[in-house]
Short mmCIF file of C-alpha atoms and ligand atoms in Angstrom, two decimals:
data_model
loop_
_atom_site.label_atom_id
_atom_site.label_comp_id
_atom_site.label_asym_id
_atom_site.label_seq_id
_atom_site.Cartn_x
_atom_site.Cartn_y
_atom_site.Cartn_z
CA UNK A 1 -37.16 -6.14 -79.86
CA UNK A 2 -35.05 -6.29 -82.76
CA UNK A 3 -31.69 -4.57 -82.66
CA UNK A 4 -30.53 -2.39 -85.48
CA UNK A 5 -27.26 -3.11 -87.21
CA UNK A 6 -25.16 0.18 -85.53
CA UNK A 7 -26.34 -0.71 -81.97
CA UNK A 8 -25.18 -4.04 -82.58
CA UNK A 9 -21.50 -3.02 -84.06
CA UNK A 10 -20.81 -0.90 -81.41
CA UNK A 11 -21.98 -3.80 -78.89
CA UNK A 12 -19.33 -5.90 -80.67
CA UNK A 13 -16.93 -3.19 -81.51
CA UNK A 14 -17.33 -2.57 -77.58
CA UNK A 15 -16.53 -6.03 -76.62
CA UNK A 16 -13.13 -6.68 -78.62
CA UNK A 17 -12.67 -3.63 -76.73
CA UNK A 18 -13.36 -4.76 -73.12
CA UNK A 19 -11.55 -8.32 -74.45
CA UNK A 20 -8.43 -6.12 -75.34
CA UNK A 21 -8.13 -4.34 -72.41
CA UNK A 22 -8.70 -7.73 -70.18
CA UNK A 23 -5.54 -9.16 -71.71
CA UNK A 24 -3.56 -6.50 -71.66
CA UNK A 25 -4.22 -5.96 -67.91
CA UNK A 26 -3.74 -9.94 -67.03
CA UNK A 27 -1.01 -9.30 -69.57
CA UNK A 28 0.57 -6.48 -67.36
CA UNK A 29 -0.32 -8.71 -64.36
CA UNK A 30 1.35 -11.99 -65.27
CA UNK A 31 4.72 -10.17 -66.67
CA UNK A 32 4.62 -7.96 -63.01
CA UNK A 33 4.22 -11.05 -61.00
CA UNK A 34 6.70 -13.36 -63.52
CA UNK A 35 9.05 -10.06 -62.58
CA UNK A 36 8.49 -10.54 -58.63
CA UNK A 37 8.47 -13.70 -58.50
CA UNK A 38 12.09 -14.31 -60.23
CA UNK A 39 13.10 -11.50 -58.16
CA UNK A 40 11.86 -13.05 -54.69
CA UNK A 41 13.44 -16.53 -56.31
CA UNK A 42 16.84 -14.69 -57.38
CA UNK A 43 17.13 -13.49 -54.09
CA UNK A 44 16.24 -16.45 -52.37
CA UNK A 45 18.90 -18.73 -54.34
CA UNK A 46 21.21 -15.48 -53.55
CA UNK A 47 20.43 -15.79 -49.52
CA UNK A 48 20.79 -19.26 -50.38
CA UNK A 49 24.04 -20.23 -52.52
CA UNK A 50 26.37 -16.87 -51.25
CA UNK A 51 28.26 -16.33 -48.67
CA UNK A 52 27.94 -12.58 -47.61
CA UNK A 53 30.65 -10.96 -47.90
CA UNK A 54 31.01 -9.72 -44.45
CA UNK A 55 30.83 -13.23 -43.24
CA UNK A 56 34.66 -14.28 -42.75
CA UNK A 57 34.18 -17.86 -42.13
CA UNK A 58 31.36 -20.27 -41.84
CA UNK A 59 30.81 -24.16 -41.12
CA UNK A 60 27.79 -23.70 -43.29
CA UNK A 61 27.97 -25.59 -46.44
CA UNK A 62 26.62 -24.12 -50.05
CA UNK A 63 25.43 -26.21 -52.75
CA UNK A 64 28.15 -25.79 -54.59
CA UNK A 65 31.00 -26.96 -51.67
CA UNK A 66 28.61 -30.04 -50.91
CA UNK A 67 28.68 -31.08 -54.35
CA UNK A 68 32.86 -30.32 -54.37
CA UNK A 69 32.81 -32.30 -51.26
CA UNK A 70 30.47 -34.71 -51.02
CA UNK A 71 32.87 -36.92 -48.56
CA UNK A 72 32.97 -33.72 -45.98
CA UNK A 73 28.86 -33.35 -45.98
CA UNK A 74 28.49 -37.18 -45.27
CA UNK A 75 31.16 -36.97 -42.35
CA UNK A 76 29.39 -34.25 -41.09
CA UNK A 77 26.05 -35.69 -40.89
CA UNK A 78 27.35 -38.88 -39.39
CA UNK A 79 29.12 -37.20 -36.85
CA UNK A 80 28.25 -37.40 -33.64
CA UNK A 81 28.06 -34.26 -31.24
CA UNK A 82 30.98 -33.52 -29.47
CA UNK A 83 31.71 -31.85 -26.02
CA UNK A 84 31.79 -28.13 -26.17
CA UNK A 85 34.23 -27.79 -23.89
CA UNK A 86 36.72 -30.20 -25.26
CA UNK A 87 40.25 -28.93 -25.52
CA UNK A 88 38.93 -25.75 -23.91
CA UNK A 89 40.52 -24.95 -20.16
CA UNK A 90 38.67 -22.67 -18.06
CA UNK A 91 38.14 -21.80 -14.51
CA UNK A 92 35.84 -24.57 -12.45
CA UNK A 93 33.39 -21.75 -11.58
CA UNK A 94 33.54 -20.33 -15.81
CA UNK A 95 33.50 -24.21 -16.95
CA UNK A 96 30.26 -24.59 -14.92
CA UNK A 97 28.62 -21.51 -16.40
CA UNK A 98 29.56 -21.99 -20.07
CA UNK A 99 28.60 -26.10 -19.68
CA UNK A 100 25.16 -24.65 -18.88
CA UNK A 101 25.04 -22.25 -21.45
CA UNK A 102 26.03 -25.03 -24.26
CA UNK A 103 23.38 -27.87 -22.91
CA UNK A 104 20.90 -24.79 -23.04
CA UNK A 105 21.46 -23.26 -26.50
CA UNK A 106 21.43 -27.36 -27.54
CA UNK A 107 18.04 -27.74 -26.08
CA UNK A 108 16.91 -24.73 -27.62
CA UNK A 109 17.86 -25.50 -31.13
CA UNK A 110 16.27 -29.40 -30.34
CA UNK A 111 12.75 -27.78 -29.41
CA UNK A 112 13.13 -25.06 -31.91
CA UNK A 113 12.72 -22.36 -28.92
CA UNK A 114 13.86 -18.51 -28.98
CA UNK A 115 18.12 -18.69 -28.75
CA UNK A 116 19.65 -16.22 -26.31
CA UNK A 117 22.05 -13.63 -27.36
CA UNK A 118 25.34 -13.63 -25.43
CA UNK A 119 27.99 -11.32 -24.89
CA UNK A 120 31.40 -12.78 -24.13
CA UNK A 121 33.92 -10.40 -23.38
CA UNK A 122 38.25 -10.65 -21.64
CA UNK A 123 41.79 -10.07 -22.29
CA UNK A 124 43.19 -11.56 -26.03
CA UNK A 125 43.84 -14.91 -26.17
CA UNK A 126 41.48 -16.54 -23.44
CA UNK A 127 39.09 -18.70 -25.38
CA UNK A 128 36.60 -16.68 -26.56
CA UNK A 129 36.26 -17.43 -30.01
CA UNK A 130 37.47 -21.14 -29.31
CA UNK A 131 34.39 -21.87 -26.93
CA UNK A 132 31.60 -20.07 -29.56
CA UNK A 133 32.83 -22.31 -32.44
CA UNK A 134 32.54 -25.47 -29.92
CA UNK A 135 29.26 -24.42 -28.73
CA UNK A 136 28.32 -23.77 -32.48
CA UNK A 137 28.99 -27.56 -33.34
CA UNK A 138 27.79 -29.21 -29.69
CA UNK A 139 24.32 -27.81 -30.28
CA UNK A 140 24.40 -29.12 -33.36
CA UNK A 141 24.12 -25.29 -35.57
CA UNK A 142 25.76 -23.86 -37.83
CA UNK A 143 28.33 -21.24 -37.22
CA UNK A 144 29.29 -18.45 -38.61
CA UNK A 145 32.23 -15.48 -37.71
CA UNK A 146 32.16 -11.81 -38.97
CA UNK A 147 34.70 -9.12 -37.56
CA UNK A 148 33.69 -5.59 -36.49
CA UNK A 149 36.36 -4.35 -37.84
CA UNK A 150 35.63 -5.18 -41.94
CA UNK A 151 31.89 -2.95 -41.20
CA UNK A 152 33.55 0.70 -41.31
CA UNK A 153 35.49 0.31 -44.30
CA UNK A 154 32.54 -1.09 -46.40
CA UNK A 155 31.25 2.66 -46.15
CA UNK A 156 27.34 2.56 -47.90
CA UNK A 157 27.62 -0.52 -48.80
CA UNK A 158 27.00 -1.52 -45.18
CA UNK A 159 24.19 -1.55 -44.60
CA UNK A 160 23.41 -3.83 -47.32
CA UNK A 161 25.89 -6.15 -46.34
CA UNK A 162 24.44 -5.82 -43.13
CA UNK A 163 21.02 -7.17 -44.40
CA UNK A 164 22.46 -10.16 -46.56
CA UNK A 165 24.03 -11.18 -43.33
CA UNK A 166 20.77 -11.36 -41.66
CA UNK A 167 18.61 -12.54 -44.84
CA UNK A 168 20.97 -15.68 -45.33
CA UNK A 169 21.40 -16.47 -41.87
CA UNK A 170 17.09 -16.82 -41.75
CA UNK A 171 17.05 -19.32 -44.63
CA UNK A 172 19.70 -21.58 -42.03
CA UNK A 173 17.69 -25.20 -41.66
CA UNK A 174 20.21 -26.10 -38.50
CA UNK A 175 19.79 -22.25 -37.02
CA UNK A 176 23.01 -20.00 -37.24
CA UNK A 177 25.01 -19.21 -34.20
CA UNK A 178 26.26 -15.83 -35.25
CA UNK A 179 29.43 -14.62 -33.49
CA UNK A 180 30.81 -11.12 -34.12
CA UNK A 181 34.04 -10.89 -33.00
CA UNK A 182 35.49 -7.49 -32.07
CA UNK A 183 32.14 -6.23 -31.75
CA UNK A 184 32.88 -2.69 -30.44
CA UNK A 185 34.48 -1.81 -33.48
CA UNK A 186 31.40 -1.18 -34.99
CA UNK A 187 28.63 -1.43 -32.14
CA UNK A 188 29.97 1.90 -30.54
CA UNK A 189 27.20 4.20 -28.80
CA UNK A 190 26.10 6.15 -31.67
CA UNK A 191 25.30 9.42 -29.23
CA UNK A 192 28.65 10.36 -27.94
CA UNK A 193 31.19 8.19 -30.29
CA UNK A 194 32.05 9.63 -33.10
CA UNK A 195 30.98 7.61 -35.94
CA UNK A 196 30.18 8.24 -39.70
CA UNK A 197 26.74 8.47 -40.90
CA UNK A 198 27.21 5.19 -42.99
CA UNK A 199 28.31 3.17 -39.77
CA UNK A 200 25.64 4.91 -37.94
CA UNK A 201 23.03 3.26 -40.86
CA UNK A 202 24.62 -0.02 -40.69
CA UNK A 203 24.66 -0.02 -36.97
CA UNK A 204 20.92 0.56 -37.25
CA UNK A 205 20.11 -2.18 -39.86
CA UNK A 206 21.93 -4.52 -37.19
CA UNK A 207 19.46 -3.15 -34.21
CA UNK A 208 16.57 -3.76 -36.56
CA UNK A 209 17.77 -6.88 -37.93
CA UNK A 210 18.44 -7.95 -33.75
CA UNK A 211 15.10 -6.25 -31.94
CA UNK A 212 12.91 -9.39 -31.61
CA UNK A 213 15.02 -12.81 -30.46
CA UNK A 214 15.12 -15.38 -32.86
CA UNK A 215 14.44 -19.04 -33.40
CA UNK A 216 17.30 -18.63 -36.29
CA UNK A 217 19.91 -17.25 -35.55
CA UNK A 218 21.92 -17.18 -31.88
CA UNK A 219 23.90 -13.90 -31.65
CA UNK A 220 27.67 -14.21 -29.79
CA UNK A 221 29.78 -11.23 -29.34
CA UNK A 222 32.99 -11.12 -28.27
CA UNK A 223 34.53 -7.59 -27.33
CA UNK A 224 37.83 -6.68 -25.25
CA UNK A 225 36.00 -3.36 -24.74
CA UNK A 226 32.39 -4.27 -24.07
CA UNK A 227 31.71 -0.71 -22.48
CA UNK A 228 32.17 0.91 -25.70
CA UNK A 229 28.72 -0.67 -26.84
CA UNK A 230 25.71 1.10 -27.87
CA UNK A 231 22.82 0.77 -25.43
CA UNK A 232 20.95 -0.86 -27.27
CA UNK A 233 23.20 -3.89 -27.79
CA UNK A 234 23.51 -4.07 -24.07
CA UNK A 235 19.35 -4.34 -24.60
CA UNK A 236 19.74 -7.20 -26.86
CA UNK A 237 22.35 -9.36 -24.43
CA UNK A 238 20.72 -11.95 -22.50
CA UNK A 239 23.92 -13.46 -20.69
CA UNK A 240 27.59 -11.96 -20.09
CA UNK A 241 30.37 -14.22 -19.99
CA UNK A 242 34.33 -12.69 -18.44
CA UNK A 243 36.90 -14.77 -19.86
CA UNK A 244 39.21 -14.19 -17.54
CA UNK A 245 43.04 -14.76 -18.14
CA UNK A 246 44.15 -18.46 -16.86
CA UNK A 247 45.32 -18.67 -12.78
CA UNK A 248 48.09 -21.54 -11.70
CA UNK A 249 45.48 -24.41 -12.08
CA UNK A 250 44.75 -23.41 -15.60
CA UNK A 251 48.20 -22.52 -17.04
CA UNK A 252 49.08 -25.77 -15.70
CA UNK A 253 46.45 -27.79 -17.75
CA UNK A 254 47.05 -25.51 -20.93
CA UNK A 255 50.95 -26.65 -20.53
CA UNK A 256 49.81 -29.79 -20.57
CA UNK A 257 47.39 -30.04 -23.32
CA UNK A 258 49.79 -28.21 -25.67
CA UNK A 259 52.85 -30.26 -25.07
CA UNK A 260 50.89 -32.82 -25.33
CA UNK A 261 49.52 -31.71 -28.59
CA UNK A 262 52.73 -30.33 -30.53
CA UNK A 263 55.56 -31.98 -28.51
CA UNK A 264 54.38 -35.68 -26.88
CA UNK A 265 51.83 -36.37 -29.41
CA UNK A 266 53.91 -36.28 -32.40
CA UNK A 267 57.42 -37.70 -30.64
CA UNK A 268 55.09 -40.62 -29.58
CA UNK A 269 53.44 -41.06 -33.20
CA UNK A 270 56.93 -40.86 -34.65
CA UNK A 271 55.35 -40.05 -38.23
CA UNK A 272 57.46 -36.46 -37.74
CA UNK A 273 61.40 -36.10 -37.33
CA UNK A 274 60.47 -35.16 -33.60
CA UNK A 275 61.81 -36.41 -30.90
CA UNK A 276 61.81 -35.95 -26.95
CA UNK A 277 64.68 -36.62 -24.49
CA UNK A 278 64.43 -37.80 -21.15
CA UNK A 279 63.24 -35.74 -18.32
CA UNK A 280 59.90 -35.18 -15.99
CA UNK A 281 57.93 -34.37 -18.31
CA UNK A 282 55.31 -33.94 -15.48
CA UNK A 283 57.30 -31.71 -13.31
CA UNK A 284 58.40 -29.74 -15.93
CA UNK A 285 54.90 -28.53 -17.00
CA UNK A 286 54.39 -27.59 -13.03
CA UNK A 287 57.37 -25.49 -13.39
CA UNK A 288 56.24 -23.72 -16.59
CA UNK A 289 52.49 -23.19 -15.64
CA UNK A 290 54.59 -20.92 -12.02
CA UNK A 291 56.59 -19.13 -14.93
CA UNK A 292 54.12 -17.94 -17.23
CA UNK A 293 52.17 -16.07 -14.95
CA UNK A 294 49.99 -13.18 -16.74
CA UNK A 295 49.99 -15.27 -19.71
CA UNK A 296 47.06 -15.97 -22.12
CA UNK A 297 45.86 -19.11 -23.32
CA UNK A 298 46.82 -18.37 -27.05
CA UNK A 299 50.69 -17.34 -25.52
CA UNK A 300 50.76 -20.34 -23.97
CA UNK A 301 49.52 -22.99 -27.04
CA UNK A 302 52.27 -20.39 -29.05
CA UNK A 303 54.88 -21.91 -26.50
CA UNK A 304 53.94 -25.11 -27.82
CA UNK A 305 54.37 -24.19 -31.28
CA UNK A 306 57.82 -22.78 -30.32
CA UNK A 307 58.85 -26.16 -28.64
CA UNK A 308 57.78 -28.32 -32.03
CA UNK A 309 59.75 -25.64 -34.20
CA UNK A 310 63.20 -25.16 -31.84
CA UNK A 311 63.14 -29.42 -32.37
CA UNK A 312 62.77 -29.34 -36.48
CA UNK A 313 65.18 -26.84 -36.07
CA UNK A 314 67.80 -28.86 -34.24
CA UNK A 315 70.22 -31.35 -36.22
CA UNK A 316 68.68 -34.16 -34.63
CA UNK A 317 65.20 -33.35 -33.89
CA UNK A 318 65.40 -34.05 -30.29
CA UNK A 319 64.00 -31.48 -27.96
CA UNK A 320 65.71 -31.42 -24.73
CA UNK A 321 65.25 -29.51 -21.74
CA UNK A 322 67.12 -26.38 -22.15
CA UNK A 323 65.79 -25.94 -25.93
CA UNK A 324 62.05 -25.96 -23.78
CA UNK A 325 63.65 -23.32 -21.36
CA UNK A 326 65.27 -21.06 -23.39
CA UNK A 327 61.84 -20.89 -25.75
CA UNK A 328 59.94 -20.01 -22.40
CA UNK A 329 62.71 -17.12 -21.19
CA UNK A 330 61.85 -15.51 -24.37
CA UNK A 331 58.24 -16.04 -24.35
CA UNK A 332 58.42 -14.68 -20.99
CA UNK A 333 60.46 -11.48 -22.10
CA UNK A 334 58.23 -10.94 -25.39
CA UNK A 335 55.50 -11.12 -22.37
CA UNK A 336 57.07 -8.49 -20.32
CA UNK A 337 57.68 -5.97 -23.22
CA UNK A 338 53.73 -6.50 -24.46
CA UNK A 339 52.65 -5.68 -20.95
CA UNK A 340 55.14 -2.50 -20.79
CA UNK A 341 53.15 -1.17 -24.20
CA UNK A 342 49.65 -2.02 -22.79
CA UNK A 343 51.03 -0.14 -19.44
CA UNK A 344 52.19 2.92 -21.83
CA UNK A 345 48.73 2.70 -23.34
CA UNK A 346 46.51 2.47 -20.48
CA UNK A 347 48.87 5.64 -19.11
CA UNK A 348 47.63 7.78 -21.67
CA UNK A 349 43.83 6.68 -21.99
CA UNK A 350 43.69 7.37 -18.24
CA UNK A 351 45.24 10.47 -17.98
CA UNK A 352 42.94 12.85 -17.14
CA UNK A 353 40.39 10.35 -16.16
CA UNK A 354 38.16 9.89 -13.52
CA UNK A 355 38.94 6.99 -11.60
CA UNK A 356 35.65 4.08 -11.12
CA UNK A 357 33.69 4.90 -8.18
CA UNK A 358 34.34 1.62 -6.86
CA UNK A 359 37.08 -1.14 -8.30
CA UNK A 360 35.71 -4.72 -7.89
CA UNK A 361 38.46 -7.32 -6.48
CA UNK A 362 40.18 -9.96 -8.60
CA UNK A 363 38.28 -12.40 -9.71
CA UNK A 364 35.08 -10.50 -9.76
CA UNK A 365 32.52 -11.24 -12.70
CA UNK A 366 31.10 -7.73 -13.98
CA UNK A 367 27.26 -9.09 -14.73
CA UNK A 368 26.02 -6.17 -16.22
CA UNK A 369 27.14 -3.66 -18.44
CA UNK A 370 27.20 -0.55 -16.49
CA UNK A 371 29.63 -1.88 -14.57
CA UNK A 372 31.15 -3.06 -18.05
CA UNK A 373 34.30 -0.14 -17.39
CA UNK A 374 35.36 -2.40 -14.41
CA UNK A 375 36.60 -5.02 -16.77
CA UNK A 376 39.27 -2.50 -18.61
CA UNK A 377 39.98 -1.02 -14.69
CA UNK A 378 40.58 -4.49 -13.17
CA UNK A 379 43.06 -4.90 -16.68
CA UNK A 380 45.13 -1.96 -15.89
CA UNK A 381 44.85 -2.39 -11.68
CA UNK A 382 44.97 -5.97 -11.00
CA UNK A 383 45.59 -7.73 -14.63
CA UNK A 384 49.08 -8.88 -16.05
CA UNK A 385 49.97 -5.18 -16.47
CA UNK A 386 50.21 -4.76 -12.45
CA UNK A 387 52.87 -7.33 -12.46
CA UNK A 388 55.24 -4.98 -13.81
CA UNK A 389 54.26 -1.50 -12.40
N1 ATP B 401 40.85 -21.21 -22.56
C1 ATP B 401 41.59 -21.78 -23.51
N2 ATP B 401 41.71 -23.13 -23.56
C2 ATP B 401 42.46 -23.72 -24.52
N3 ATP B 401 43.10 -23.04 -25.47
C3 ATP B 401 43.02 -21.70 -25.47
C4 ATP B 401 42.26 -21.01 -24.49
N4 ATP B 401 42.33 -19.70 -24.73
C5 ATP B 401 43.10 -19.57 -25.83
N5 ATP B 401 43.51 -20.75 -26.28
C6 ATP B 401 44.37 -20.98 -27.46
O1 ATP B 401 44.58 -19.73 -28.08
C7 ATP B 401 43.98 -19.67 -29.36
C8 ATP B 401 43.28 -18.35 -29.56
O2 ATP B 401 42.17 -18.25 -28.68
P1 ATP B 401 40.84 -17.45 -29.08
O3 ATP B 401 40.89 -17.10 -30.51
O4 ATP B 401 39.67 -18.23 -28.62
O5 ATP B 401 41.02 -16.15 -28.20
P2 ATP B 401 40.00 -14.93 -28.06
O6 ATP B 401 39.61 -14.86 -26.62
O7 ATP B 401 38.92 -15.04 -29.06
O8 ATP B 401 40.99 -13.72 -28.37
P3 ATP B 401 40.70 -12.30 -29.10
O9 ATP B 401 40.04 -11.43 -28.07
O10 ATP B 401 42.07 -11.84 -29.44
O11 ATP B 401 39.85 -12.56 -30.29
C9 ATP B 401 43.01 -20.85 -29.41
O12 ATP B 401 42.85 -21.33 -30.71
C10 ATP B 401 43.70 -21.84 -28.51
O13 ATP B 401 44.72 -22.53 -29.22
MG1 MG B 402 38.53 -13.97 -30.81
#
């Protein structure tokens, strides 16, 4: 049947229509999609390149430091992995626990399994951060430290932060280990403590960000005050680790290893204007390791510092044996007045509190949180502190 000429312009006039539409909707499409897709790029190469800004340091390299330092990415991939616990001294029965903790997380990352979150908590000064950066690099990840303390002051920005945190350590190839040092300051309970609604939100992005375990990222905190911790971080914590402050044996290997390092070492080398007069050396570090009971690891490698500087400081750069005591009688006062603050302290905290139901003896490893308070009691009852009561 024939068609007549207005049936057949509004058949065309109908088409260029239809044709119109079609390319303005696959128009609309493409420039939506163009838009998404240099949005999900852009923040890819963000995740990517930066740093987040609550990250405080990080053995993970960006594009732009590999191509600054090409020498430092070829060392690293040549190097070979080293012992976690090197230069680290710790108990027998804490070396044993944290060797199988480091051959563990290394096995994880080699069969690409689910990492386990650990919670590492003591005094200042007894390793804490020193062992997480060595088990970062013998299990062959990438590490990288944020403090608790820089979350309250970013305010609504937080939570944000929080998220770039998470979204860059996920695009890790070598898996992140993730330590948060001074974790209570911002992974308080968020029933009773009183915390501000932004800290509250960031707290949450972390607990969302932390609910399932992850093949990663490896989650280490490190807290003085573990029992300040939301309940649902104590949910997330798959092993707790008490770095406990060194005994005899101990202080009597750090001694060692830190004259060794700042004194012996360079005296020996003779490439500084060091040098060391005669004595035992041997019998001398005996001596100090009995004298700095109550000490910390980090007061002890600062005794070492002292030693190096009272021998640049002398006319001839020889450090003799009275230089080494004199720097340990004030290390040993400075010790004393700490302690007398931390004794002040713990005075007024308690006052007024209830004591534990039960205080564990020395030595005793809280293994679970609830019994998290025992670790401040044993501080105040049978820690450094007691020495001077
Ligand atoms: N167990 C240890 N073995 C060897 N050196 C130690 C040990 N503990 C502390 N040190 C020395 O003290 C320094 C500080 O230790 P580290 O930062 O690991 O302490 P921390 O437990 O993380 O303390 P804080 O709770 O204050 O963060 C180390 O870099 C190291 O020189
Ligand atoms: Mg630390």
């Amino acid at each position: 049947m024939p068609v007549s000429r207005p049936s057949c312009k509004f058949i065309i006039s109908f088409l260029v229509f239809f044709v119109q539409v079609a390319g303005l909707t696959l128009l609309a499409v493409g420039v939506y999609s163009a838009k998404n897709a240099t949005g999900v790029a852009g923040r890819y190469i963000e995740a990517r390149l930066g740093k987040p800004s609550l990250v405080r340091d990080t053995s993970r390299l960006t594009i732009v430091e590999a191509l600054k330092h090409p020498i430092k990415v070829g060392k690293r991939f040549m190097s070979k992995p080293q012992d976690a616990l090197e230069g680290v001294v710790l108990s027998p029965k804490l070396e044993e626990r944290v060797r199988d903790i480091a051959i563990a997380t290394r096995n994880t990352k080699k069969n690409k399994g689910l990492y386990r979150n650990i919670l590492m908590y003591g005094p200042p000064g007894t390793g804490k951060t020193l062992f997480a950066k060595k088990l970062a690099v013998h299990s062959g990840m990438d590490y990288a430290i944020m403090t608790g303390g820089d979350v309250a002051p970013m305010a609504r920005e937080g939570v944000t932060a929080m998220h770039k945190v998470f979204d860059w350590a996920s695009t890790s190839k070598r898996g992140l280990l993730l330590f948060v040092d001074e974790a209570d300051a911002f992974l308080r309970k968020r029933s009773t403590e009183k915390i501000s609604e932004d800290l509250r939100a960031t707290l949450n992005a972390f607990l969302y960000r932390t609910g399932e375990q992850s093949n990663k990222f490896m989650l280490v905190l490190a807290s003085n005050q573990p029992e300040q911790f939301d309940w649902a971080i104590n949910d997330r914590i798959d092993e707790i680790v008490n770095f406990d402050l060194p005994k005899l044996d101990e202080r009597e290997r750090l001694v060692r290893l830190y004259f060794d390092k700042y004194v012996l070492k360079p005296a020996t080398e003779g490439k500084q204007r060091l040098k060391l007069a005669q004595f035992d050396y041997s019998k001398k570090c005996s001596e100090l390791a009995k004298l700095t009971e109550g000490m910390s690891g980090r007061e002890i490698s600062k005794l070492g510092v002292a030693w190096q500087a009272a021998a640049y400081a002398s006319a001839d750069g020889v450090l003799n044996e009275a230089m080494i005591d004199a720097r340990v009688a004030d290390a040993i006062r400075q010790h004393k007045q700490k302690m007398e603050w931390l004794k002040t302290e713990g005075g007024e905290k308690t006052k007024g509190a209830q004591p534990p139901a039960h205080s564990p003896s020395e030595g005793t490893s809280c293994t679970c949180l609830g019994t998290g308070k025992c670790f401040t009691w044993l501080w105040y009852i049978f820690g450094p502190g007691s020495l001077f009561f």
